XYZ file of C-alpha atoms in Angstrom:
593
model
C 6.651 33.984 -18.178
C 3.902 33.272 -15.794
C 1.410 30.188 -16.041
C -1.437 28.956 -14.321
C -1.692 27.251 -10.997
C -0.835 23.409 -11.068
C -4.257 21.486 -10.998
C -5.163 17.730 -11.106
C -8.330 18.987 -13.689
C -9.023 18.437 -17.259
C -10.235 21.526 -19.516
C -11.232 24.467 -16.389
C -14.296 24.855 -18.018
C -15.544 21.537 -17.513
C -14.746 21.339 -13.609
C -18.227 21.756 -12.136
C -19.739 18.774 -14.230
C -17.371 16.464 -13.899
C -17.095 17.487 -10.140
C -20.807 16.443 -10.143
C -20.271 13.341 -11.596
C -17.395 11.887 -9.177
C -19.834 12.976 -7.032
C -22.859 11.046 -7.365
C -20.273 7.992 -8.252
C -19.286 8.060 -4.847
C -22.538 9.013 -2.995
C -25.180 6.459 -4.605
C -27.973 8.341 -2.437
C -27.330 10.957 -5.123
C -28.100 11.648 -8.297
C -28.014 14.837 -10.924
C -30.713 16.240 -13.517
C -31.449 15.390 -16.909
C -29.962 18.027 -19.095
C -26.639 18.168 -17.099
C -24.355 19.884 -18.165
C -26.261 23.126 -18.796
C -28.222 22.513 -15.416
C -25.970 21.036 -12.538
C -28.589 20.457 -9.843
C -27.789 17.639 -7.091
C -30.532 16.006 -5.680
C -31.792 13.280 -3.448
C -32.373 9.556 -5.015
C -35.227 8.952 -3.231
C -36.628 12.090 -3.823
C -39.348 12.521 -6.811
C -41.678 15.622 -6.367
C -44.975 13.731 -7.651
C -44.310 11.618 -4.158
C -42.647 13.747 -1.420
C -44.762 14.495 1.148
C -42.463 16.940 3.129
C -40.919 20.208 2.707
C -38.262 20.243 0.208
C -34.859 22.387 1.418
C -33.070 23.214 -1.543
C -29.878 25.577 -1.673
C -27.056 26.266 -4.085
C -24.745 29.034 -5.306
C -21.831 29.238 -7.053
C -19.310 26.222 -6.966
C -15.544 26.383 -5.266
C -17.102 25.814 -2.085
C -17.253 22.426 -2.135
C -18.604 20.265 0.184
C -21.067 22.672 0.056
C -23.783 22.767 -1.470
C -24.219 19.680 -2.835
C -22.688 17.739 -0.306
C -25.505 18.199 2.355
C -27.951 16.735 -0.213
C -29.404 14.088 1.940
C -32.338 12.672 4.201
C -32.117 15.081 7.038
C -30.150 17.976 5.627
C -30.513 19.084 1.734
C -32.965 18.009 -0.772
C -31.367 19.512 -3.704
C -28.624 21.891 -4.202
C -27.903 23.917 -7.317
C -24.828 24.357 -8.652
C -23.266 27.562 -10.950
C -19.969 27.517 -12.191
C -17.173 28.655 -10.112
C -18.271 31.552 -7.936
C -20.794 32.311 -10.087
C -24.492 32.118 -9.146
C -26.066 29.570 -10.553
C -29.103 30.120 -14.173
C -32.392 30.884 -13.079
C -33.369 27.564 -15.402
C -31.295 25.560 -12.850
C -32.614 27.061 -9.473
C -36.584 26.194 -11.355
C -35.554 22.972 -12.908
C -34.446 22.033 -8.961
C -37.421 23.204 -7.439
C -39.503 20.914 -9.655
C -38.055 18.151 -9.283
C -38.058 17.771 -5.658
C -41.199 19.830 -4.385
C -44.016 18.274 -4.094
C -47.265 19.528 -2.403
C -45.542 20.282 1.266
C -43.709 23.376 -1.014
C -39.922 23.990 -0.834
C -37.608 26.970 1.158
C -35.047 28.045 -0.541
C -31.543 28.677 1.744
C -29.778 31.511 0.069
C -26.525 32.925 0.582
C -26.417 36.920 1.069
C -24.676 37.919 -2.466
C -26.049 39.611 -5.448
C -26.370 37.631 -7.602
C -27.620 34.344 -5.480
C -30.626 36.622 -4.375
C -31.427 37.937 -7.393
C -31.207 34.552 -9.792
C -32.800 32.250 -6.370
C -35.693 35.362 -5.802
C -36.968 35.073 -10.118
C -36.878 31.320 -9.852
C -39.075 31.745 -6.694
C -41.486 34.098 -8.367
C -41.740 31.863 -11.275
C -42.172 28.644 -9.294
C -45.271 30.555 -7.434
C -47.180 31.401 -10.880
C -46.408 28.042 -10.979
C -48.479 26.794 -7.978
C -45.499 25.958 -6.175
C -45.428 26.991 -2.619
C -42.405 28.649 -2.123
C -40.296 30.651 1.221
C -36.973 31.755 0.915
C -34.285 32.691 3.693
C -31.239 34.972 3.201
C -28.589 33.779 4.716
C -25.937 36.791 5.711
C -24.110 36.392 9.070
C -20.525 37.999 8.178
C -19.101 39.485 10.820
C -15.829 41.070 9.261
C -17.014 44.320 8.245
C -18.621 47.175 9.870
C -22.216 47.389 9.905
C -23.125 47.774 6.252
C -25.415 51.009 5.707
C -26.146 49.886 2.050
C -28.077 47.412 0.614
C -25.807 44.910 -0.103
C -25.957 43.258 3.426
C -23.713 40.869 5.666
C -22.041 37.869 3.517
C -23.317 34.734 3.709
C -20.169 32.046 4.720
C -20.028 29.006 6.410
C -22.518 29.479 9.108
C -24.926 28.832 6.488
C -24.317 25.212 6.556
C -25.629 25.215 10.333
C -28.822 27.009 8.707
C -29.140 23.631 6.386
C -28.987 21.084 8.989
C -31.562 23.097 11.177
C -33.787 23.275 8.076
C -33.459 19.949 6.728
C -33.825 17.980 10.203
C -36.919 20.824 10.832
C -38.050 19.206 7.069
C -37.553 15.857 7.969
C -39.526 16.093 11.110
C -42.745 16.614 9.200
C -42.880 20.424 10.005
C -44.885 22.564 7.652
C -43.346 24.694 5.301
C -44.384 28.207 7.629
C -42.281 26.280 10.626
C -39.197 25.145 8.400
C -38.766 28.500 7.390
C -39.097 30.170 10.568
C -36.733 27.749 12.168
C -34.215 28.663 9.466
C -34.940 31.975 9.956
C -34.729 32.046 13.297
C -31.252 29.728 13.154
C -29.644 32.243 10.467
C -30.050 35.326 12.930
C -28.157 33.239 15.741
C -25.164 32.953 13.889
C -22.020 35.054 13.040
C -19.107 34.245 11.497
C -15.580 35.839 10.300
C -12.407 33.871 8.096
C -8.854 34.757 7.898
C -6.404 33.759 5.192
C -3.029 33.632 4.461
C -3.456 33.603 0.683
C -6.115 34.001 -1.904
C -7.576 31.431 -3.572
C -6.751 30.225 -7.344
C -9.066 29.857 -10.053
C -9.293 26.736 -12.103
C -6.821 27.698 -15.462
C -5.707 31.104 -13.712
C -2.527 32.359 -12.174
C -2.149 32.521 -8.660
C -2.213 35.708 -6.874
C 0.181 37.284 -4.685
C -1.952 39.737 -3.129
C -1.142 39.109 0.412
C 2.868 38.572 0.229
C 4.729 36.283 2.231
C 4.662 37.687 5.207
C 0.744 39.004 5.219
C -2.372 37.852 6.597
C -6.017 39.155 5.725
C -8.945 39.225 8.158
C -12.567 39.192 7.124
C -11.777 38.425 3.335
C -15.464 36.670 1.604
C -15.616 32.952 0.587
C -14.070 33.997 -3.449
C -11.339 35.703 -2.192
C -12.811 39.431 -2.018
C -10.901 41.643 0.170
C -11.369 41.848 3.826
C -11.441 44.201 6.708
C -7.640 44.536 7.244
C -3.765 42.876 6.180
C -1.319 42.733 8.638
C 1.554 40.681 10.041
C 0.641 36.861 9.950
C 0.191 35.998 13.632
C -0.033 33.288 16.237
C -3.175 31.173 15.529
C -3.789 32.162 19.465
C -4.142 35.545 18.290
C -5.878 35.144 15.716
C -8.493 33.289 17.166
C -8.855 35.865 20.073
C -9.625 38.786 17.110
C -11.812 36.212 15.573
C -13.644 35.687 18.930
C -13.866 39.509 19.680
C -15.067 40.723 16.325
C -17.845 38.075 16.068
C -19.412 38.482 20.038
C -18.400 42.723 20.030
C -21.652 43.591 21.967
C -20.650 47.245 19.935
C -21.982 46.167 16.617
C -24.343 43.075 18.120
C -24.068 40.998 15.127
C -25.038 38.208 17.196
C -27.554 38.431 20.108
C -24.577 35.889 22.476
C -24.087 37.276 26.187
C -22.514 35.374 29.339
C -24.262 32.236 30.416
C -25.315 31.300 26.536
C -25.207 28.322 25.034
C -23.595 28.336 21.739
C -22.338 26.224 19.322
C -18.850 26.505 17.345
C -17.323 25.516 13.343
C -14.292 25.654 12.753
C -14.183 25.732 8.922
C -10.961 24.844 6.503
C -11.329 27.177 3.139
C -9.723 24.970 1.557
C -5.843 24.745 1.360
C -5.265 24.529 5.165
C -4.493 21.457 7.106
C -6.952 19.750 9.382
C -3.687 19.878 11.449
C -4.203 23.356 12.232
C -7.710 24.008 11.555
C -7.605 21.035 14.970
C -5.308 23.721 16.852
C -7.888 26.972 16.154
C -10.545 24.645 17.603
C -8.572 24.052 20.728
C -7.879 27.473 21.259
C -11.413 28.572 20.675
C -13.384 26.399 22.642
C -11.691 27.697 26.256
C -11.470 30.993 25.089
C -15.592 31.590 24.457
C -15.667 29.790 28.009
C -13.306 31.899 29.954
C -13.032 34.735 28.371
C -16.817 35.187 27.418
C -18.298 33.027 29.636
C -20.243 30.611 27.508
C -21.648 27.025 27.523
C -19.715 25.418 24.327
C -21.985 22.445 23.274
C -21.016 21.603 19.622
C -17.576 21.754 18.085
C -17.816 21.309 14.660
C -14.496 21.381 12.851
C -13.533 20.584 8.936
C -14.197 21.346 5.495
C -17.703 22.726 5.776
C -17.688 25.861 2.845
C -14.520 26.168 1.474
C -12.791 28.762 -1.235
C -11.333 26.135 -3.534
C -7.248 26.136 -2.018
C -7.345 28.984 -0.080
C -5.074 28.694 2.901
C -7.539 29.911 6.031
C -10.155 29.056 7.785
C -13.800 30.421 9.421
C -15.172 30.820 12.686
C -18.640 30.557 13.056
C -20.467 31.388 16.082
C -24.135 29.886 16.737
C -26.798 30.921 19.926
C -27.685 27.456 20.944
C -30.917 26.208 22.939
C -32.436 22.720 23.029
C -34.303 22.872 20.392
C -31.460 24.527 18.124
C -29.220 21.131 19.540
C -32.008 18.406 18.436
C -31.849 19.831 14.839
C -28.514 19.941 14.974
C -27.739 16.326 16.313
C -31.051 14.792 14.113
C -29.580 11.888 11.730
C -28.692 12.648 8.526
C -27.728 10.683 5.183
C -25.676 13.960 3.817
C -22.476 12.895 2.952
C -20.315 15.722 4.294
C -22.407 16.744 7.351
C -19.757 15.472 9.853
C -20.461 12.036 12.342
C -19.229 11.716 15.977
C -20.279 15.702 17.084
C -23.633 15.013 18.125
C -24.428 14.395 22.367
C -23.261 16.150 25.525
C -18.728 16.548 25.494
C -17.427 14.963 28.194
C -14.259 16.439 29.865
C -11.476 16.398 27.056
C -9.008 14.682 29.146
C -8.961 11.709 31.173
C -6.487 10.226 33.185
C -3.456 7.952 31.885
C -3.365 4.364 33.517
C -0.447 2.881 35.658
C 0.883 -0.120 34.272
C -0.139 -2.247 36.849
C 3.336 -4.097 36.892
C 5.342 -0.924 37.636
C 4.364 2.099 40.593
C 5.862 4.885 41.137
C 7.383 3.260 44.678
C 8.562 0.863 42.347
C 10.969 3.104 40.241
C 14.396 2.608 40.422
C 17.353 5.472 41.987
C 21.178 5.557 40.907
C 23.006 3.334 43.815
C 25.133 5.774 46.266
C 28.315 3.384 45.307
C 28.847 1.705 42.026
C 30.521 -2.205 41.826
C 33.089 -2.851 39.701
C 30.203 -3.647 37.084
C 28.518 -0.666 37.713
C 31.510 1.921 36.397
C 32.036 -0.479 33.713
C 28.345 -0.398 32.408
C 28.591 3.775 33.340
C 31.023 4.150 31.224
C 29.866 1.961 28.257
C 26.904 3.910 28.223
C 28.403 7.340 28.643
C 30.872 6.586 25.828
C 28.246 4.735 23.578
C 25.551 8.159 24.256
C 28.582 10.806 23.700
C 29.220 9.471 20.050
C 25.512 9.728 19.050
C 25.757 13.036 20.216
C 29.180 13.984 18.351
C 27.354 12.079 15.054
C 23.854 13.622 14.602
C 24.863 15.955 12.147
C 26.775 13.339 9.687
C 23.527 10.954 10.317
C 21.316 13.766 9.128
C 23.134 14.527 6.586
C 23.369 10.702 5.249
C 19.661 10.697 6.093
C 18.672 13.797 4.544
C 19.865 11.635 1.087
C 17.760 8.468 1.668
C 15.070 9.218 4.524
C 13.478 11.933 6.203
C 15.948 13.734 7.176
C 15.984 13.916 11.065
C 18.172 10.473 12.404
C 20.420 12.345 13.736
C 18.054 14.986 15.460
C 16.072 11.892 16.653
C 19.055 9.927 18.027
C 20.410 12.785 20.075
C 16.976 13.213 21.728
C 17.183 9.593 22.736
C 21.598 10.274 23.508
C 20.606 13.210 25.763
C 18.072 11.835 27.613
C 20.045 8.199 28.793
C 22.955 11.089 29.520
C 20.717 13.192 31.731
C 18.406 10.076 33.377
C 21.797 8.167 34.013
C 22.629 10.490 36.276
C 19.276 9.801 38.959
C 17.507 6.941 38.133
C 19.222 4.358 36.195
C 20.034 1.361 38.728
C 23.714 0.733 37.284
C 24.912 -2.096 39.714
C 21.941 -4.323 38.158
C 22.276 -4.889 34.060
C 18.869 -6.059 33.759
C 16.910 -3.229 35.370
C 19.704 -0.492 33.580
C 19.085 -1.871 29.851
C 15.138 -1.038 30.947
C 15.492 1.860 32.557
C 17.590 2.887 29.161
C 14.750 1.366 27.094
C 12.213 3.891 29.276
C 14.307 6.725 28.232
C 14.228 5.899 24.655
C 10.545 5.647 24.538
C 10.216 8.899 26.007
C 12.145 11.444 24.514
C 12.980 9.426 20.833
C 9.847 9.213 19.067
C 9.879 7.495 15.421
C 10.226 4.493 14.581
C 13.356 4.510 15.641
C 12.668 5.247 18.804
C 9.534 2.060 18.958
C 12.995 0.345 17.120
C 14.999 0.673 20.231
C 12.469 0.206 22.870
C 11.894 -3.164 21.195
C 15.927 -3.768 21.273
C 16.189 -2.884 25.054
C 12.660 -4.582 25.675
C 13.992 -7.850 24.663
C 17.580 -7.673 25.957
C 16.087 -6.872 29.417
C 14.088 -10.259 29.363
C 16.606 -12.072 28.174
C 19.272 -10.378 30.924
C 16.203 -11.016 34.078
C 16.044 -14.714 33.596
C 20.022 -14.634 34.529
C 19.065 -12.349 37.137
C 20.234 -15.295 40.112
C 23.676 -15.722 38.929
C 26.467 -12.254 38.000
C 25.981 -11.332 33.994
C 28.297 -12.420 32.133
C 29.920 -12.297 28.209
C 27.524 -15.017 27.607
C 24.627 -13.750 28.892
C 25.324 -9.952 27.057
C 25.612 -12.317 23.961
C 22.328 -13.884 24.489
C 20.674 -9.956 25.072
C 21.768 -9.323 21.734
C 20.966 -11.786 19.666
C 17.202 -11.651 21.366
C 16.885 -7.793 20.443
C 18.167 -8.529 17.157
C 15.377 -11.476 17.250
C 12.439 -9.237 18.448
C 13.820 -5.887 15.951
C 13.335 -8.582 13.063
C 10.083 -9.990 14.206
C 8.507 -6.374 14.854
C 10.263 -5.077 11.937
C 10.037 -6.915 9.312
C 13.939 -6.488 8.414
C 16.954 -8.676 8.797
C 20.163 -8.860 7.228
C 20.854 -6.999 3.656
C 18.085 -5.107 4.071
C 19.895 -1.746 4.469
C 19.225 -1.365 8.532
C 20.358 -0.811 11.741
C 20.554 -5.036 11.865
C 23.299 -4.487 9.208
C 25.644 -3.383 11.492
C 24.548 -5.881 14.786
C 23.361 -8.937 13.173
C 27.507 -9.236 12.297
C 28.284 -8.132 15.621
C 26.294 -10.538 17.391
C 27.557 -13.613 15.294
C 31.110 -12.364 15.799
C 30.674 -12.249 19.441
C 29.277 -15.339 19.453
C 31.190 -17.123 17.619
C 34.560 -15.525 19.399
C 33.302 -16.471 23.112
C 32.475 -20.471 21.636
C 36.068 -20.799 20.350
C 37.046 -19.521 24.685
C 38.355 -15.745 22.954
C 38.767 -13.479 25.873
C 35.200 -11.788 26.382
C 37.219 -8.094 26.202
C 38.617 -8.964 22.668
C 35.658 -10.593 21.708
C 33.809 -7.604 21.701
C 36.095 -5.429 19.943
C 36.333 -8.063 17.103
C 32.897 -7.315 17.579
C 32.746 -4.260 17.323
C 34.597 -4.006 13.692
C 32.064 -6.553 12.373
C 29.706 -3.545 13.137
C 31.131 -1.158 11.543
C 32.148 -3.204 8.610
C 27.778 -4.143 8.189
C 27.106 -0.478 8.267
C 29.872 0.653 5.935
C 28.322 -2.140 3.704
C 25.120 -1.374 3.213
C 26.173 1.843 0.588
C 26.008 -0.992 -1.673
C 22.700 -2.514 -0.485
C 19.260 -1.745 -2.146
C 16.780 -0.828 0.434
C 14.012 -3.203 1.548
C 12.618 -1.672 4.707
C 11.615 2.155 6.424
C 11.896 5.457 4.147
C 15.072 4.470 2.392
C 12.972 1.399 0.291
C 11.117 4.521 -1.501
C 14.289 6.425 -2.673
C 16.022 5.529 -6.118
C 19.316 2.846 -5.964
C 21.221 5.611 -7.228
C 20.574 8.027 -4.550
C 20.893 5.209 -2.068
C 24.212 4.362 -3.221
C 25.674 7.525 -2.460
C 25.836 7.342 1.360
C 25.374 4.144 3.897
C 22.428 3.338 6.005
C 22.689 6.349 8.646
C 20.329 3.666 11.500
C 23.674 1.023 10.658
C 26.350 3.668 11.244
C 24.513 4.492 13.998
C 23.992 1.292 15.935
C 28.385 0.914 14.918
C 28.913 4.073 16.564
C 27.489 3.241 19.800
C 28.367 -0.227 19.487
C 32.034 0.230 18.907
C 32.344 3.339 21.372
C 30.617 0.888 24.113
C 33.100 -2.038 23.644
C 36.159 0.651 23.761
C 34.839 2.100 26.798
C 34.631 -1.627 28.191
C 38.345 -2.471 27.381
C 39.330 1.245 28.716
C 38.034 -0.218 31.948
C 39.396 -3.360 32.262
C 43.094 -2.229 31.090
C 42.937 1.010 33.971
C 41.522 -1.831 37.209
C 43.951 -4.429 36.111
């Protein structure tokens, strides 16, 4: 049996309207037409056509595209935008009902996507608006780049780039231009651009099944904003790839879609279609923007990347293209009050990296090397660490595992990072014949190669035991002073962390520890069988916690009957290294004695 994609909608039909209305809820700057439903026309609040003295910009199509169109209505961008249904071109009552209410004596352009239907139900409502009296331009938006040179008369496409065509407009508009200039400056902008989307999958219709045109292991190139086919489908590729086919079909001086040579200034949009993360729609940007400077040899001014013209969830994205001058740039970075146009783009880029800072309180002279000869203290602390590293290593599958049940899955993965790296930075750097500076150097480790909040977890423990261990730094470490390390890390984990004992953490299996050490050296135990009494209070607090409900990380989230499955993997953890430590410690003592 098949059924229809999973949506968070009410009846399909009604999708438009009441995506309309959550609109204009959110955006008070908006507002919709009288005799919504039937006409679903966006426009500005302060907009009334008996008092605007400007040119009106008004665009629209059919809806799945959203943000556009009626997310650029605003000061600036959009005075109205008119909505159809779901890739459908919106009623010639709409596009006329729009134009009236927003035009006043400056006249309107209308912005119109190169399809059909758009030009034919836009170019009546323009014809009647004339008879009218209304004075009326309209620009055809079609800047596709996917296809071969279309001998017909259907045209390029109009996608995303048609969004850069509104802002030039709108801030042209805004200005106080007349309607002849507006248009020509829209004009002029929508010949500038080209543009070209890939997808891994089509998009889904509100109420309909999804398709499977494209397979799992498929990609299409140049398929349209409602999920028409494309130029070609083949393998799914590197997004480096990808982009560089993007790149070459847009600026191929063959077909001279776009009039862009070396030593141009240009502007670039990196546009979601809808079901791809900003995550990677981020990564096609980086790749782009030193590929058109390298490899074509142009001045990238404006990176615009986002959710700009989407396809309702289709997993893809656009690259649009734009010839950029001065003027072109001014438009572009004008203010505007249209919700979706994006902040923070506008101005010169600076380099995109600067330089990290040194810490002031720690130079690279400064760094510490592994002593030629090791004290007594020195192989002892060696070996503790080798032995307490080694387990983590020999455990990160069973701490997955346990975590994979109440977490995230990866404690294990992310403790051998942080296991490998003490291992492997032991061997040069780590200062073993001085505790304090060790326990830091092992806290440096940890903060690079753990990550997590385990990881920040850790740093915090070794953080805190390295204070504590420095103000003893005039007189040899001692039991004591190891007990004292503890119980501050323990101090500073809670403080940071918000967790203490019960709470189903790594402090399940310490917090015992350290009060059994303590308590052990008061009463004058021998320090080396004081930590191995120790050392079972550890792993008796982690093997308790299976019957602890969560209070703090991941674990809080997941039912008590999941949790009570497996123990805490961060206690059996912080056991493991613990008890493998103090073994290694009386291993040492029993072989120099």
């Amino acid at each position: 049996m098949v059924f229809a994609a999973k949506k968070f909608i009410n009846n399909p039909n009604d999708v438009v309207t009441e995506f309309i209305e959550g609109l204009v809820e959110t955006y008070h700057g908006l507002q919709y037409l009288d005799g919504f439903p039937e006409v679903k026309v966006v426009i500005r609040a302060d907009v009334s056509a008996e008092k605007y003295d400007k040119v009106a910009v008004i665009s629209g199509g059919g809806s799945g595209h959203e943000p556009a169109h009626a997310g650029y209505v605003g000061e600036g961008m959009l005075t109205a935008a008119i909505c159809g249904d779901v890739f459908a071109s919106p009623p010639v009552d709409s596009i006329l009902a729009g134009i009236r209410a927003v035009t006043g004596t400056e006249g309107c352009l209308l912005i119109v996507k190169n399809y059909t239907g758009d030009r034919l139900n836009f170019g009546l409502a323009a014809e009647q608006a004339k008879s009218e009296g209304y004075k009326v331009e309209t620009v055809i938006v079609g800047e596709d780049c996917a296809l071969p040179p279309p001998r017909g008369i259907a045209g390029r496409r109009g996608l995303a780039g048609t969004v850069l065509v509104h802002k030039v407009a709108g801030a042209a508009a805004e200005a106080g231009l007349s309607l002849e200039k507006v248009a020509a400056e829209a004009k002029c902008a929508s010949e500038m651009v080209g543009t070209m989307g890939v997808a891994l999958s089509v998009c889904t219709l509100p109420g309909q099944v999804t398709s499977d045109r494209l397979g799992e292991e498929k990609m299409e190139l140049g398929l349209g904003i409602h999920g028409e086919p494309g130029a070609a489908v083949v393998d799914v590729q590197p997004v480096d790839v990808v982009v560089s086919h993007v790149l070459q079909q847009i600026l191929n001086p063959e077909t001279n879609y776009v009039p862009i040579t070396r030593g141009n200034r240009v502007v670039l949009m990196v546009n979601g279609l809808g079901g791809t993360p900003l995550m990677e729609l981020m990564i096609a940007a980086g790749k782009a923007v030193p590929k058109l400077q390298l490899e074509f040899g142009l001045a990238v001014d404006r990176v615009y990347t986002g959710f700009f013209m989407t396809s309702l969830d289709m997993a893809g994205f656009s690259i649009s293209i734009m010839k950029a001058d001065q003027s072109i740039l001014d438009r572009l970075d004008a203010p505007t009050k249209a919700p979706n146009w994006p902040v923070g783009t506008d101005g010169n880029r600076p380099p995109a990296k600067t330089h990290v800072p040194v810490p002031p309180s720690r130079s690279i002279a400064e760094s510490h090397n592994r002593p030629q000869e090791l004290s007594k203290e020195g192989r002892i602390l060696e070996a503790a660490i080798q032995a307490a590293a080694t387990v983590i290593i020999s455990l990160k599958d069973s701490l997955n595992e346990w975590d994979a049940k109440v977490g995230d899955g990866d404690c294990g993965s992310t403790m051998y990072r942080g296991a490998t790296a003490i291992l492997e930075d032991m061997k040069k750097y780590y200062p073993l014949n001085d505790a304090a500076e060790t326990v830091n150097e092992i806290g440096s480790s940890i903060k690079r190669a753990m990550g997590g909040t385990s990881g920040i977890i850790y740093h915090l423990l070794c953080k805190a035991a390295y204070a504590e261990l420095k103000a003893n730094a005039h007189s040899e470490v001692t039991a004591k002073h190891w007990c004292e390390a503890l119980k501050s890390s323990i101090t500073s984990v809670s403080k940071y962390g918000g967790a203490t004992a019960g709470y189903r953490t790594m402090l399940d299996a310490l917090i015992p520890a350290s009060q059994v050490l303590e308590e052990k050296l008061s009463a004058g135990e021998d320090p080396i069988s004081a930590f191995i009494l120790s050392a079972e209070a550890a792993t008796a607090g982690a093997e308790s916690t299976i019957q602890m409900q969560a209070q703090a990380g991941r674990s809080s989230y997941v039912s008590a009957e999941i949790i009570a499955t497996v123990p805490d993997p961060g206690a059996m953890a912080a056991a493991g290294w613990y008890c493998a430590a103090a073994r290694a410690v009386k291993e040492q003592y029993q072989s120099s004695s």
